Amino acid sequence: MTAAAGLLASTLALAAAKPVPGVAANCPARATAVVEHFMGADCLDCWKAAPPSAGAGPVGDTEWSLDWIAPAADDAAMAAGALPEAADRLARLGPTLPTLLATPPAAFDAHTVLETPAATRRFYVHSSLPHMGYMGVQMHAAGVWPAGSSAWIALVELIPVGTRDSVVPRRLVRVLVGPLALPAGPGAKNAVAPLYGLRWPENAHADQLVATAWVENADGRITQLASDRCTDPK
């Protein structure tokens, strides 16, 4: 998943943001909550469902969303989009929650209120243009987070409403790296900026991939989230 240092350097050399009109450099600055849709790879109906069905929980105007497909059988309808880390992510929210994907309907929605960013912290992410099957992604964090907090970096595929059988817009997590350490103390000398060259799955649409990073607290709850080249909630 991670590339050699030389590839990272050449990839990030192309890191000028895509010129997308009306898109913020980093957001979602106005998001107040995140809704996570979890689906088993064998529940195509969950992917096709309309709100308020499980796997398609409503997302408010000031809310962000992430979509996760957990592996099932190799011949499952959505096996190509499944991510092994999806079940782990659900388990961090609650150790027994992955069992909800074992019986129909194999879907679960988690709603988490984000924290107001502290003035003493900085947290953002940026990425390169796609290059030879990779994207360079770098997370930046400064300040001090509560004990037990961890950072995560993802490549997220934007799937517009009405495409690929989905009646709601999706932000499907395709690649995940973490947990990553956050700064050990205040000040610039403690700031962290981990850099990765992430290879996207062959069936992903490279032009629809964006970098996303978030902070989880000790209970697995997402407390802060950042994405690049995205439209901020209203």
PDB file of N, CA, C and O in Angstrom, residues 20-59:
ATOM      1  N   VAL A  20     -11.078  22.812  -9.289  1.00  0.00           N
ATOM      2  CA  VAL A  20     -12.514  22.560  -9.311  1.00  0.00           C
ATOM      3  C   VAL A  20     -13.235  23.798  -8.793  1.00  0.00           C
ATOM      4  O   VAL A  20     -13.086  24.154  -7.626  1.00  0.00           O
ATOM      5  N   PRO A  21     -13.992  24.498  -9.618  1.00  0.00           N
ATOM      6  CA  PRO A  21     -14.657  25.729  -9.191  1.00  0.00           C
ATOM      7  C   PRO A  21     -15.589  25.493  -8.002  1.00  0.00           C
ATOM      8  O   PRO A  21     -16.316  24.505  -7.960  1.00  0.00           O
ATOM      9  N   GLY A  22     -15.566  26.397  -7.039  1.00  0.00           N
ATOM     10  CA  GLY A  22     -16.475  26.331  -5.909  1.00  0.00           C
ATOM     11  C   GLY A  22     -16.143  25.280  -4.875  1.00  0.00           C
ATOM     12  O   GLY A  22     -16.948  24.987  -4.007  1.00  0.00           O
ATOM     13  N   VAL A  23     -14.964  24.711  -4.957  1.00  0.00           N
ATOM     14  CA  VAL A  23     -14.581  23.648  -4.028  1.00  0.00           C
ATOM     15  C   VAL A  23     -13.520  24.173  -3.069  1.00  0.00           C
ATOM     16  O   VAL A  23     -12.552  24.806  -3.482  1.00  0.00           O
ATOM     17  N   ALA A  24     -13.719  23.912  -1.782  1.00  0.00           N
ATOM     18  CA  ALA A  24     -12.801  24.406  -0.767  1.00  0.00           C
ATOM     19  C   ALA A  24     -11.517  23.593  -0.772  1.00  0.00           C
ATOM     20  O   ALA A  24     -11.507  22.416  -1.130  1.00  0.00           O
ATOM     21  N   ALA A  25     -10.411  24.227  -0.357  1.00  0.00           N
ATOM     22  CA  ALA A  25      -9.138  23.522  -0.298  1.00  0.00           C
ATOM     23  C   ALA A  25      -9.160  22.451   0.783  1.00  0.00           C
ATOM     24  O   ALA A  25      -8.625  21.369   0.619  1.00  0.00           O
ATOM     25  N   ASN A  26      -9.752  22.764   1.906  1.00  0.00           N
ATOM     26  CA  ASN A  26      -9.919  21.791   2.984  1.00  0.00           C
ATOM     27  C   ASN A  26     -11.262  22.028   3.654  1.00  0.00           C
ATOM     28  O   ASN A  26     -11.663  23.145   3.897  1.00  0.00           O
ATOM     29  N   CYS A  27     -11.964  20.990   3.931  1.00  0.00           N
ATOM     30  CA  CYS A  27     -13.260  21.069   4.568  1.00  0.00           C
ATOM     31  C   CYS A  27     -13.512  19.686   5.203  1.00  0.00           C
ATOM     32  O   CYS A  27     -12.659  18.812   5.096  1.00  0.00           O
ATOM     33  N   PRO A  28     -14.570  19.431   5.902  1.00  0.00           N
ATOM     34  CA  PRO A  28     -15.758  20.266   6.011  1.00  0.00           C
ATOM     35  C   PRO A  28     -15.731  21.174   7.244  1.00  0.00           C
ATOM     36  O   PRO A  28     -15.933  20.720   8.370  1.00  0.00           O
ATOM     37  N   ALA A  29     -15.484  22.429   7.047  1.00  0.00           N
ATOM     38  CA  ALA A  29     -15.382  23.361   8.162  1.00  0.00           C
ATOM     39  C   ALA A  29     -16.709  23.529   8.890  1.00  0.00           C
ATOM     40  O   ALA A  29     -16.728  23.801  10.085  1.00  0.00           O
ATOM     41  N   ARG A  30     -17.819  23.340   8.183  1.00  0.00           N
ATOM     42  CA  ARG A  30     -19.118  23.581   8.804  1.00  0.00           C
ATOM     43  C   ARG A  30     -19.843  22.305   9.205  1.00  0.00           C
ATOM     44  O   ARG A  30     -20.995  22.352   9.652  1.00  0.00           O
ATOM     45  N   ALA A  31     -19.235  21.161   9.043  1.00  0.00           N
ATOM     46  CA  ALA A  31     -19.900  19.916   9.430  1.00  0.00           C
ATOM     47  C   ALA A  31     -20.038  19.823  10.942  1.00  0.00           C
ATOM     48  O   ALA A  31     -19.105  20.113  11.685  1.00  0.00           O
ATOM     49  N   THR A  32     -21.215  19.443  11.397  1.00  0.00           N
ATOM     50  CA  THR A  32     -21.479  19.301  12.831  1.00  0.00           C
ATOM     51  C   THR A  32     -21.539  17.848  13.273  1.00  0.00           C
ATOM     52  O   THR A  32     -21.501  17.560  14.467  1.00  0.00           O
ATOM     53  N   ALA A  33     -21.648  16.930  12.319  1.00  0.00           N
ATOM     54  CA  ALA A  33     -21.763  15.509  12.650  1.00  0.00           C
ATOM     55  C   ALA A  33     -21.333  14.680  11.453  1.00  0.00           C
ATOM     56  O   ALA A  33     -21.230  15.181  10.333  1.00  0.00           O
ATOM     57  N   VAL A  34     -21.080  13.407  11.701  1.00  0.00           N
ATOM     58  CA  VAL A  34     -20.747  12.479  10.624  1.00  0.00           C
ATOM     59  C   VAL A  34     -21.669  11.270  10.726  1.00  0.00           C
ATOM     60  O   VAL A  34     -21.927  10.756  11.816  1.00  0.00           O
ATOM     61  N   VAL A  35     -22.197  10.845   9.581  1.00  0.00           N
ATOM     62  CA  VAL A  35     -23.044   9.658   9.496  1.00  0.00           C
ATOM     63  C   VAL A  35     -22.255   8.589   8.756  1.00  0.00           C
ATOM     64  O   VAL A  35     -21.817   8.813   7.622  1.00  0.00           O
ATOM     65  N   GLU A  36     -22.070   7.441   9.377  1.00  0.00           N
ATOM     66  CA  GLU A  36     -21.345   6.340   8.752  1.00  0.00           C
ATOM     67  C   GLU A  36     -22.327   5.233   8.383  1.00  0.00           C
ATOM     68  O   GLU A  36     -23.068   4.744   9.231  1.00  0.00           O
ATOM     69  N   HIS A  37     -22.326   4.868   7.115  1.00  0.00           N
ATOM     70  CA  HIS A  37     -23.167   3.786   6.611  1.00  0.00           C
ATOM     71  C   HIS A  37     -22.310   2.528   6.484  1.00  0.00           C
ATOM     72  O   HIS A  37     -21.333   2.529   5.733  1.00  0.00           O
ATOM     73  N   PHE A  38     -22.659   1.486   7.198  1.00  0.00           N
ATOM     74  CA  PHE A  38     -21.961   0.204   7.123  1.00  0.00           C
ATOM     75  C   PHE A  38     -22.866  -0.810   6.444  1.00  0.00           C
ATOM     76  O   PHE A  38     -24.042  -0.933   6.790  1.00  0.00           O
ATOM     77  N   MET A  39     -22.298  -1.544   5.467  1.00  0.00           N
ATOM     78  CA  MET A  39     -23.058  -2.565   4.756  1.00  0.00           C
ATOM     79  C   MET A  39     -22.210  -3.802   4.551  1.00  0.00           C
ATOM     80  O   MET A  39     -21.000  -3.705   4.343  1.00  0.00           O
ATOM     81  N   GLY A  40     -22.835  -4.967   4.615  1.00  0.00           N
ATOM     82  CA  GLY A  40     -22.155  -6.190   4.249  1.00  0.00           C
ATOM     83  C   GLY A  40     -22.083  -6.303   2.742  1.00  0.00           C
ATOM     84  O   GLY A  40     -22.999  -5.854   2.023  1.00  0.00           O
ATOM     85  N   ALA A  41     -21.021  -6.896   2.225  1.00  0.00           N
ATOM     86  CA  ALA A  41     -20.837  -6.988   0.775  1.00  0.00           C
ATOM     87  C   ALA A  41     -21.906  -7.835   0.097  1.00  0.00           C
ATOM     88  O   ALA A  41     -22.070  -7.764  -1.120  1.00  0.00           O
ATOM     89  N   ASP A  42     -22.624  -8.624   0.875  1.00  0.00           N
ATOM     90  CA  ASP A  42     -23.669  -9.475   0.302  1.00  0.00           C
ATOM     91  C   ASP A  42     -25.043  -8.809   0.330  1.00  0.00           C
ATOM     92  O   ASP A  42     -26.041  -9.438  -0.031  1.00  0.00           O
ATOM     93  N   CYS A  43     -25.112  -7.546   0.754  1.00  0.00           N
ATOM     94  CA  CYS A  43     -26.411  -6.867   0.844  1.00  0.00           C
ATOM     95  C   CYS A  43     -26.501  -5.761  -0.203  1.00  0.00           C
ATOM     96  O   CYS A  43     -26.417  -4.563   0.115  1.00  0.00           O
ATOM     97  N   LEU A  44     -26.692  -6.163  -1.450  1.00  0.00           N
ATOM     98  CA  LEU A  44     -26.829  -5.185  -2.523  1.00  0.00           C
ATOM     99  C   LEU A  44     -28.057  -4.309  -2.305  1.00  0.00           C
ATOM    100  O   LEU A  44     -28.051  -3.120  -2.657  1.00  0.00           O
ATOM    101  N   ASP A  45     -29.099  -4.868  -1.704  1.00  0.00           N
ATOM    102  CA  ASP A  45     -30.306  -4.084  -1.427  1.00  0.00           C
ATOM    103  C   ASP A  45     -30.007  -2.940  -0.457  1.00  0.00           C
ATOM    104  O   ASP A  45     -30.653  -1.886  -0.522  1.00  0.00           O
ATOM    105  N   CYS A  46     -29.038  -3.145   0.448  1.00  0.00           N
ATOM    106  CA  CYS A  46     -28.667  -2.083   1.385  1.00  0.00           C
ATOM    107  C   CYS A  46     -28.031  -0.919   0.631  1.00  0.00           C
ATOM    108  O   CYS A  46     -28.254   0.250   0.953  1.00  0.00           O
ATOM    109  N   TRP A  47     -27.230  -1.232  -0.373  1.00  0.00           N
ATOM    110  CA  TRP A  47     -26.589  -0.199  -1.185  1.00  0.00           C
ATOM    111  C   TRP A  47     -27.623   0.561  -2.013  1.00  0.00           C
ATOM    112  O   TRP A  47     -27.534   1.775  -2.185  1.00  0.00           O
ATOM    113  N   LYS A  48     -28.631  -0.145  -2.495  1.00  0.00           N
ATOM    114  CA  LYS A  48     -29.652   0.463  -3.341  1.00  0.00           C
ATOM    115  C   LYS A  48     -30.735   1.169  -2.544  1.00  0.00           C
ATOM    116  O   LYS A  48     -31.565   1.886  -3.116  1.00  0.00           O
ATOM    117  N   ALA A  49     -30.741   0.993  -1.234  1.00  0.00           N
ATOM    118  CA  ALA A  49     -31.834   1.497  -0.410  1.00  0.00           C
ATOM    119  C   ALA A  49     -31.886   3.019  -0.390  1.00  0.00           C
ATOM    120  O   ALA A  49     -30.879   3.705  -0.567  1.00  0.00           O
ATOM    121  N   ALA A  50     -33.079   3.528  -0.157  1.00  0.00           N
ATOM    122  CA  ALA A  50     -33.285   4.964  -0.003  1.00  0.00           C
ATOM    123  C   ALA A  50     -33.498   5.283   1.470  1.00  0.00           C
ATOM    124  O   ALA A  50     -33.959   4.441   2.238  1.00  0.00           O
ATOM    125  N   PRO A  51     -33.147   6.487   1.903  1.00  0.00           N
ATOM    126  CA  PRO A  51     -33.384   6.880   3.290  1.00  0.00           C
ATOM    127  C   PRO A  51     -34.868   6.732   3.631  1.00  0.00           C
ATOM    128  O   PRO A  51     -35.717   6.952   2.772  1.00  0.00           O
ATOM    129  N   PRO A  52     -35.185   6.305   4.867  1.00  0.00           N
ATOM    130  CA  PRO A  52     -34.294   6.118   6.017  1.00  0.00           C
ATOM    131  C   PRO A  52     -33.865   4.679   6.234  1.00  0.00           C
ATOM    132  O   PRO A  52     -33.691   4.251   7.377  1.00  0.00           O
ATOM    133  N   SER A  53     -33.693   3.895   5.192  1.00  0.00           N
ATOM    134  CA  SER A  53     -33.317   2.490   5.344  1.00  0.00           C
ATOM    135  C   SER A  53     -31.914   2.356   5.913  1.00  0.00           C
ATOM    136  O   SER A  53     -31.066   3.247   5.767  1.00  0.00           O
ATOM    137  N   ALA A  54     -31.649   1.217   6.577  1.00  0.00           N
ATOM    138  CA  ALA A  54     -30.306   0.930   7.077  1.00  0.00           C
ATOM    139  C   ALA A  54     -29.337   0.885   5.905  1.00  0.00           C
ATOM    140  O   ALA A  54     -29.635   0.315   4.856  1.00  0.00           O
ATOM    141  N   GLY A  55     -28.185   1.512   6.090  1.00  0.00           N
ATOM    142  CA  GLY A  55     -27.211   1.610   5.018  1.00  0.00           C
ATOM    143  C   GLY A  55     -27.383   2.860   4.182  1.00  0.00           C
ATOM    144  O   GLY A  55     -26.551   3.177   3.337  1.00  0.00           O
ATOM    145  N   ALA A  56     -28.469   3.576   4.425  1.00  0.00           N
ATOM    146  CA  ALA A  56     -28.737   4.829   3.712  1.00  0.00           C
ATOM    147  C   ALA A  56     -29.389   5.814   4.676  1.00  0.00           C
ATOM    148  O   ALA A  56     -30.345   6.516   4.329  1.00  0.00           O
ATOM    149  N   GLY A  57     -28.879   5.843   5.905  1.00  0.00           N
ATOM    150  CA  GLY A  57     -29.433   6.750   6.902  1.00  0.00           C
ATOM    151  C   GLY A  57     -29.383   8.189   6.432  1.00  0.00           C
ATOM    152  O   GLY A  57     -28.451   8.595   5.735  1.00  0.00           O
ATOM    153  N   PRO A  58     -30.385   8.991   6.781  1.00  0.00           N
ATOM    154  CA  PRO A  58     -30.425  10.385   6.320  1.00  0.00           C
ATOM    155  C   PRO A  58     -29.199  11.177   6.754  1.00  0.00           C
ATOM    156  O   PRO A  58     -28.671  10.986   7.846  1.00  0.00           O
ATOM    157  N   VAL A  59     -28.743  12.055   5.876  1.00  0.00           N
ATOM    158  CA  VAL A  59     -27.603  12.927   6.151  1.00  0.00           C
ATOM    159  C   VAL A  59     -28.091  14.365   6.057  1.00  0.00           C
ATOM    160  O   VAL A  59     -28.588  14.792   5.011  1.00  0.00           O
TER     161      VAL A  59
END
